[in-house]
Coordinates of C-alpha atoms in Angstrom, one line a residue:
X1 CA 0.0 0.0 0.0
X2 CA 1.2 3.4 -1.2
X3 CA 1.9 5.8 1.5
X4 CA -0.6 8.1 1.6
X5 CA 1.2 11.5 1.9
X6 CA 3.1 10.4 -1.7
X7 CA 1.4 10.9 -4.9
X8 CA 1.8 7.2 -7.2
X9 CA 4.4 7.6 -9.9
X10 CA 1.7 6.5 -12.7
X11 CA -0.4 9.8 -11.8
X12 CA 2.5 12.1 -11.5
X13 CA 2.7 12.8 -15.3
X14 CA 1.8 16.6 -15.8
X15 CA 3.8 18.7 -18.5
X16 CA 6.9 20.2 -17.4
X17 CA 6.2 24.1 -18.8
X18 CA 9.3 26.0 -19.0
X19 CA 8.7 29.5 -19.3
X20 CA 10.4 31.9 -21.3
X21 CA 10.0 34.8 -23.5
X22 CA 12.1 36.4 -27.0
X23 CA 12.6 39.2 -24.9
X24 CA 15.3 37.3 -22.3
X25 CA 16.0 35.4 -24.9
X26 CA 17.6 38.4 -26.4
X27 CA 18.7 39.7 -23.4
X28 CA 20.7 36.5 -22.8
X29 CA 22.7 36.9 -26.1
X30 CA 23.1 40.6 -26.1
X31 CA 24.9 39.5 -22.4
X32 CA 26.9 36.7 -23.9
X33 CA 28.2 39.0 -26.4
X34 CA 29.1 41.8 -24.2
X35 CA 31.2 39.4 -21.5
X36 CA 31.4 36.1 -22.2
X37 CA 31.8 34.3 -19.0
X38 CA 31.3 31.2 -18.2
X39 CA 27.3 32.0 -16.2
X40 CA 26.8 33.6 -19.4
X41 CA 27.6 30.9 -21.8
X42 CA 25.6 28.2 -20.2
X43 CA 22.8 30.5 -20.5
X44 CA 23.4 31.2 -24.0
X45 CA 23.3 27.4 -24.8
X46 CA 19.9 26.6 -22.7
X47 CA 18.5 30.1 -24.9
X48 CA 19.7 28.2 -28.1
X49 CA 18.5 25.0 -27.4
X50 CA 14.6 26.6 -26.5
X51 CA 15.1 28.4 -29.6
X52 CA 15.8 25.2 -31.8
X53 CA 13.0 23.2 -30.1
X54 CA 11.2 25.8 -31.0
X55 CA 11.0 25.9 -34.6
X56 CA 11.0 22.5 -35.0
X57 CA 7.4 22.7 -32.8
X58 CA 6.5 25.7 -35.0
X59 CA 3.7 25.9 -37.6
X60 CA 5.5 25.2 -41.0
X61 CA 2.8 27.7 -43.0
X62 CA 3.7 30.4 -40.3
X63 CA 8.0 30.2 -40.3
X64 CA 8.1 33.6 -42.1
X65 CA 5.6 35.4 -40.1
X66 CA 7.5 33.8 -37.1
X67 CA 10.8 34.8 -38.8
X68 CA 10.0 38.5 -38.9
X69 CA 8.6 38.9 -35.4
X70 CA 10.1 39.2 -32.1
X71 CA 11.3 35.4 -31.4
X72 CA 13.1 35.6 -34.8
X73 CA 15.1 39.0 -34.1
X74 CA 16.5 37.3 -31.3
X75 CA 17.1 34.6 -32.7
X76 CA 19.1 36.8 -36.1
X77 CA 20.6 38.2 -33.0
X78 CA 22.2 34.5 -31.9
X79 CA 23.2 33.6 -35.4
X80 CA 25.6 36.8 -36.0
X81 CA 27.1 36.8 -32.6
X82 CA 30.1 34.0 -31.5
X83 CA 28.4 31.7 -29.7
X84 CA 28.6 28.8 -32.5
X85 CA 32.2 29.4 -32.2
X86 CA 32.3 27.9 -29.2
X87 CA 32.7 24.1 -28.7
X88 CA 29.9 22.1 -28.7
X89 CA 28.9 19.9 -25.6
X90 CA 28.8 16.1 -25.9
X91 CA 24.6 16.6 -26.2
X92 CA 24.9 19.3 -28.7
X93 CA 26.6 17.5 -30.9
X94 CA 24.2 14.6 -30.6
X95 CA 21.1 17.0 -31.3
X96 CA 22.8 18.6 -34.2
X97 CA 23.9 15.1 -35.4
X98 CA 20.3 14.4 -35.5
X99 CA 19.0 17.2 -37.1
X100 CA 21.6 16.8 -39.7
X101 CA 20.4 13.5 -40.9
X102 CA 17.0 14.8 -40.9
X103 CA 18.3 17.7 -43.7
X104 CA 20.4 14.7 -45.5
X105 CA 16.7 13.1 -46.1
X106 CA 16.1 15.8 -48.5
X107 CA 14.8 19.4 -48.7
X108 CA 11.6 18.6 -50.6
X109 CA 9.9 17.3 -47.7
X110 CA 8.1 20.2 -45.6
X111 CA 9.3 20.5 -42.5
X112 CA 13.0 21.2 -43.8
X113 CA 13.0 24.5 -43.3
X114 CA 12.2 24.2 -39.5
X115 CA 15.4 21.3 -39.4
X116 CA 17.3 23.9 -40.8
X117 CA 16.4 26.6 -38.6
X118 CA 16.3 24.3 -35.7
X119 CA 20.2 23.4 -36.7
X120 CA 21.8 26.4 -37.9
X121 CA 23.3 27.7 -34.7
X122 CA 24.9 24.7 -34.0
X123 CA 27.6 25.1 -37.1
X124 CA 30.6 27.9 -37.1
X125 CA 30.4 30.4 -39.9
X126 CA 31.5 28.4 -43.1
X127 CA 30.9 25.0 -41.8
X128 CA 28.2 24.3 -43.3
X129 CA 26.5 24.0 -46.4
X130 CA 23.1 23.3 -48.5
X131 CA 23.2 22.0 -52.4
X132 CA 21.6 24.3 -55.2
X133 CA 20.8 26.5 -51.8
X134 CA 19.0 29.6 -53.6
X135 CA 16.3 27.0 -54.8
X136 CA 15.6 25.3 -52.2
X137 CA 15.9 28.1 -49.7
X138 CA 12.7 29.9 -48.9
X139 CA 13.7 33.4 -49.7
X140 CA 13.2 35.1 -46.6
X141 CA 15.6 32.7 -45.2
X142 CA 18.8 32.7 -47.9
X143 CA 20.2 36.0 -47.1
X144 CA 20.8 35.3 -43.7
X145 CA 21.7 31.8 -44.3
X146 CA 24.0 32.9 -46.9
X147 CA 25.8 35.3 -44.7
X148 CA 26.5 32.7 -42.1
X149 CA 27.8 29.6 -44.8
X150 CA 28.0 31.0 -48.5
X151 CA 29.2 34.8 -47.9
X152 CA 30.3 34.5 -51.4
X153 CA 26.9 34.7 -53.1
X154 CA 25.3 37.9 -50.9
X155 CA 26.7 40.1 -53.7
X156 CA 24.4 38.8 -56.1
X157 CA 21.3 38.1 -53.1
X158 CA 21.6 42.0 -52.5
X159 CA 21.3 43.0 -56.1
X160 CA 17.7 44.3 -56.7
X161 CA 15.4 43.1 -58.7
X162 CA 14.0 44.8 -62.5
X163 CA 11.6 46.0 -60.3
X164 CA 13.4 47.3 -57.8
X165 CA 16.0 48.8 -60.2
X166 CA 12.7 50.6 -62.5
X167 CA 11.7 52.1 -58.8
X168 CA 15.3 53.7 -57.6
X169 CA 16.0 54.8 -61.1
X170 CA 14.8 58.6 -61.9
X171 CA 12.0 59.1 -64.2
X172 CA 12.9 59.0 -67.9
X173 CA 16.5 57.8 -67.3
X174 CA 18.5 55.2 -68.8
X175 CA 17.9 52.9 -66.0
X176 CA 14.3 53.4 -66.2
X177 CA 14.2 52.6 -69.9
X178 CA 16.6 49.7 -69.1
X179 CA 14.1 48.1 -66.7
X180 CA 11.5 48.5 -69.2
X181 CA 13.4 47.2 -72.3
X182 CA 12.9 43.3 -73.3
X183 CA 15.6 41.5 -71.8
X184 CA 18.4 41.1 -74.2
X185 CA 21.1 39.6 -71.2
X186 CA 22.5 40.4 -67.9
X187 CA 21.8 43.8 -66.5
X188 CA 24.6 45.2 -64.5
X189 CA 23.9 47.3 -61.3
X190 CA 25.9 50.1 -60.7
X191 CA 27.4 50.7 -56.9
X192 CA 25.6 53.0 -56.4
X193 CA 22.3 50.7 -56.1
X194 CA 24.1 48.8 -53.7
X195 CA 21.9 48.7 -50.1
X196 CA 23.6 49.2 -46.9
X197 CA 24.7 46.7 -44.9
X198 CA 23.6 45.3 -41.6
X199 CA 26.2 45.0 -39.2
X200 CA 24.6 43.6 -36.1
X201 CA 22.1 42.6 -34.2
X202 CA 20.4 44.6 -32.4
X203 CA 18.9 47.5 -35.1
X204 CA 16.7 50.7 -35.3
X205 CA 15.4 51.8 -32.0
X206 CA 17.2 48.5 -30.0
X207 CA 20.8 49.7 -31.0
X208 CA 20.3 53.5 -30.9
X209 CA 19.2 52.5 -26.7
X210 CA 23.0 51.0 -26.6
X211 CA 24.0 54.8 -26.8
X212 CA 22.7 55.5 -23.2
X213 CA 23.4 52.6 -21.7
X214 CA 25.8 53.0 -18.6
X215 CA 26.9 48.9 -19.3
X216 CA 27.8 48.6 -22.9
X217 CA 29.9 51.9 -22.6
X218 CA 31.9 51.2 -19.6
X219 CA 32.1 47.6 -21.0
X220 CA 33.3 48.8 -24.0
X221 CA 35.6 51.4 -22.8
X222 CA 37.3 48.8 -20.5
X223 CA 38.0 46.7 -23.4
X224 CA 39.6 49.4 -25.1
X225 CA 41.8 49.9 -22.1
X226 CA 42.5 46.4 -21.9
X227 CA 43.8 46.7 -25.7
X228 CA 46.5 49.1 -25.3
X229 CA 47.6 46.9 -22.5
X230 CA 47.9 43.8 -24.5
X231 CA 46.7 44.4 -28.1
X232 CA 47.5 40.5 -28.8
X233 CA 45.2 39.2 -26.1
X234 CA 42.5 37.1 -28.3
X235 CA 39.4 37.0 -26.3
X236 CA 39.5 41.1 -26.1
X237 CA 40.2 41.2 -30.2
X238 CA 36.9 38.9 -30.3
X239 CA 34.9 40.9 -28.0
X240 CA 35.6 44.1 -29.6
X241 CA 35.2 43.0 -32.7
X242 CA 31.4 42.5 -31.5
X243 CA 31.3 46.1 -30.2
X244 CA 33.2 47.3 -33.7
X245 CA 30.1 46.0 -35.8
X246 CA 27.5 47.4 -33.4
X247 CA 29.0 50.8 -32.9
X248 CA 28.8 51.0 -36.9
X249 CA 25.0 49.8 -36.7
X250 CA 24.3 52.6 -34.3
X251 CA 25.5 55.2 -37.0
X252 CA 23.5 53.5 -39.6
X253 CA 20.4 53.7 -37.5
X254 CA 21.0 57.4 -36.3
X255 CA 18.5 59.8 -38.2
X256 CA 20.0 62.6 -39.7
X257 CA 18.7 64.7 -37.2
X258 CA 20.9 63.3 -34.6
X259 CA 23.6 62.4 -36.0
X260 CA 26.2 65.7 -35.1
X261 CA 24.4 65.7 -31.9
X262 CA 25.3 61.9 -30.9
X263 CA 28.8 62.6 -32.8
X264 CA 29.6 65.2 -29.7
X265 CA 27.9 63.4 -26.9
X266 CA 29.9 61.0 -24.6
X267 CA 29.1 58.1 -27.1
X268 CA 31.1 60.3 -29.6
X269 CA 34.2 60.3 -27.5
X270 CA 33.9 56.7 -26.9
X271 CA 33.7 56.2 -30.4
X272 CA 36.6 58.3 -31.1
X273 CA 38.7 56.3 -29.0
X274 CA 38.2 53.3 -30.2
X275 CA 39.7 54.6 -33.7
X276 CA 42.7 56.3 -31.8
X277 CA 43.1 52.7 -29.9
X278 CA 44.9 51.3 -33.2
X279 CA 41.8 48.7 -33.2
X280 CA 40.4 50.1 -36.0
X281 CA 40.6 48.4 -39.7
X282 CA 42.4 45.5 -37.8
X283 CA 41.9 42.4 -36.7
X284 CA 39.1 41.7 -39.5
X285 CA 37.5 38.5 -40.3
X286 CA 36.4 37.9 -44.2
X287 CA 32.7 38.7 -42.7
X288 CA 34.3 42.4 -41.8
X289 CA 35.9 42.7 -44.7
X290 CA 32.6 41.9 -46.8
X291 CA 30.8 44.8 -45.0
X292 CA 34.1 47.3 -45.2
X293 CA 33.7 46.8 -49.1
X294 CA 30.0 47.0 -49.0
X295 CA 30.3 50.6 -47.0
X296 CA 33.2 51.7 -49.5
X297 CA 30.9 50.9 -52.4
X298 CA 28.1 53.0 -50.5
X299 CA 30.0 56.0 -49.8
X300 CA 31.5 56.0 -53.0
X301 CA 28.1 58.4 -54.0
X302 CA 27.8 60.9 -51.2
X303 CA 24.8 62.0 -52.4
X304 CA 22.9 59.2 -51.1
X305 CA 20.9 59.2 -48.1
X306 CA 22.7 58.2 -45.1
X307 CA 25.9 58.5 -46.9
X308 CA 27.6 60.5 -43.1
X309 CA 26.4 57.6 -41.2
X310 CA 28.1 55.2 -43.6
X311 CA 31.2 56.9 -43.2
X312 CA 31.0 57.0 -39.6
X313 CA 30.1 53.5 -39.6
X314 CA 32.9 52.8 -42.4
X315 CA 35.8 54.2 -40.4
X316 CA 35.5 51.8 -38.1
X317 CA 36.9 49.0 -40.4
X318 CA 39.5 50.8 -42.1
X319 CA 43.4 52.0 -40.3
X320 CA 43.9 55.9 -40.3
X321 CA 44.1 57.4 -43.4
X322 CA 43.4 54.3 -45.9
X323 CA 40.1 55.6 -46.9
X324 CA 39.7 58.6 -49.4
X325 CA 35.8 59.7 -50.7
X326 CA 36.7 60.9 -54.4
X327 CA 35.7 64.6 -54.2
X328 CA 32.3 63.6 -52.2
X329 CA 33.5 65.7 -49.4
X330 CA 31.7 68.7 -50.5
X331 CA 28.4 66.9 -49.8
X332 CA 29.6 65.8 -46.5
X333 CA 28.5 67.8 -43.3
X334 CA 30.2 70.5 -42.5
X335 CA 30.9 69.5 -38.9
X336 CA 32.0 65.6 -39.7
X337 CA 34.3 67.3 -42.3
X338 CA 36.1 69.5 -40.4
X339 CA 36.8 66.5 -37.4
X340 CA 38.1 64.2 -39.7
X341 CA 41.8 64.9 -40.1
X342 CA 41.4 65.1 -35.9
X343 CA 39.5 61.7 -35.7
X344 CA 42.9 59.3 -35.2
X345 CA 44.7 61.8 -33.1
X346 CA 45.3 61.0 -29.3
X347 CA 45.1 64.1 -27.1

């Protein structure tokens, strides 16, 4: 006889609900990115391991909506930070064993897409890869896919479309009347189509926060400090190079409005220090380099909108005096012009 103050095994069988939410979730990563300690990086494995059971639970006619909302920002936001760089548990590597074989069953079944997003995480930039991937890819997917595994083709991905081109082209010029012409062969777009990058995770409203935040500026200012004591020390290069990518998102994200303002505020100094710390344009990774070229190619027409923030954001990746704008200077604001031959100078 059972005693009666214990509850019999065969009833005991209620769910175990773990609660969670995409806004810790992206807390979490924002954290791992910022000091990656050991507290940190357990938690940053438990948030990618919710996040893969997730979409292979998710509703496969609703993975784009899903994709776009606030579970798949954070989720963008764990995919371009550095966590897959790290090595894999004995139980990670079983579950993305697993999902693997799943994907080698073929990607005409339907629920490959959520495999793929369920597995993703779990392979370094590079290390992976998926045959004839811009057909079988759903296209809000390939972009970001590409940029992890196949950086190669996100020339091409970011090209617009005939459409696209017939919109951004003036009325009654030559790349209006191209758009409209029967196609006779391959259209080439000019640089100055090219879009602007994005650099990091955390965007719009989310990065331009980062500016007032009393933790990602002293966090980021006692790296820098760190750096000039031991410019060779790898985990500070890593961790920077996270704060290098976001400080350029901020610019890109900084209305025009702003932009002088922020550029004299106590972000600004921050930000000038870390291109007087010798940091800057070093210590890139082919992904850096990507984005460098994609600013260059921006800035090349100053005219543009957002052409200042692309500079600002563009200094960041290039050493002192190895970039040069090609007479756009005299669109350039009149206050960013002026501080630049003072930008790499220690006072």
């Amino acid at each position: 006889m059972s005693d009666p103050g214990t509850i019999p095994m065969e009833m005991d069988r209620r769910p175990q609900i773990t609660p969670w939410s995409a806004a810790r979730l992206g807390t979490i990563f924002a954290d791992f990115a910022h000091e990656a300690t050991p507290s940190r990086l357990a938690e940053a494995r438990l948030a990618r391991q919710c996040l893969s059971k997730f979409w292979l639970s998710a509703p496969i006619d609703a993975l784009e909506l899903l994709y776009g909302s606030a579970v798949g920002e954070s989720y963008r936001q764990m995919i371009s930070g550095e966590l897959a760089s790290q090595p894999l548990l004995r139980d990670e590597e079983s579950w993305r064993d697993h999902l693997s074989e799943r994907l080698q069953s073929g990607f005409d079944r339907p629920e490959m897409a959520n495999v793929l997003l369920a597995v993703m995480p779990y392979f370094r930039r590079g290390k992976m890869k998926v045959r004839n991937c811009e057909q079988t890819l759903p296209a809000w997917l390939l972009e970001d896919y590409a940029s992890l595994f196949e950086p190669e083709l996100l020339p091409r991905l970011r090209q617009p479309s005939p459409l696209e081109r017939r919109a951004l082209a003036p009325a009654g010029s030559a790349g209006a009347r191209t758009a409209t012409a029967p196609a006779t062969g391959s259209v080439a777009v000019g640089p100055e189509l090219s879009p602007l990058p994005q650099l990091s995770g955390f965007t719009g409203a989310q990065a331009l926060q980062l500016t007032g935040s009393e933790e990602f500026l002293t966090r980021l200012n006692g790296l820098l400090n760190l750096f000039e004591i031991d410019p060779e020390d790898g985990a500070i290069r890593q961790e920077l190079g996270g704060y290098r990518r976001q400080l350029g998102q901020i610019w890109l994200d900084t209305p025009d409005e702003q932009l002088q303002k922020l550029f004299e505020s106590t972000f600004g100094d921050l930000y000038r220090k870390v291109l007087r710390s010798g940091y800057a344009g070093s210590h890139l990774t082919e992904e850096d380099r990507q984005l460098r070229a994609q600013l260059a190619q921006y800035v090349r027409n100053m005219t543009r909108p957002r052409a200042a923030q692309a500079v600002l954001a563009a200094l960041l990746f290039y050493a002192p005096g190895k970039i040069g704008f090609a007479g756009g200077e005299q669109f350039m604001p009149q206050w960013l012009l002026g501080a630049l031959p003072s930008l790499y100078v220690k006072s």
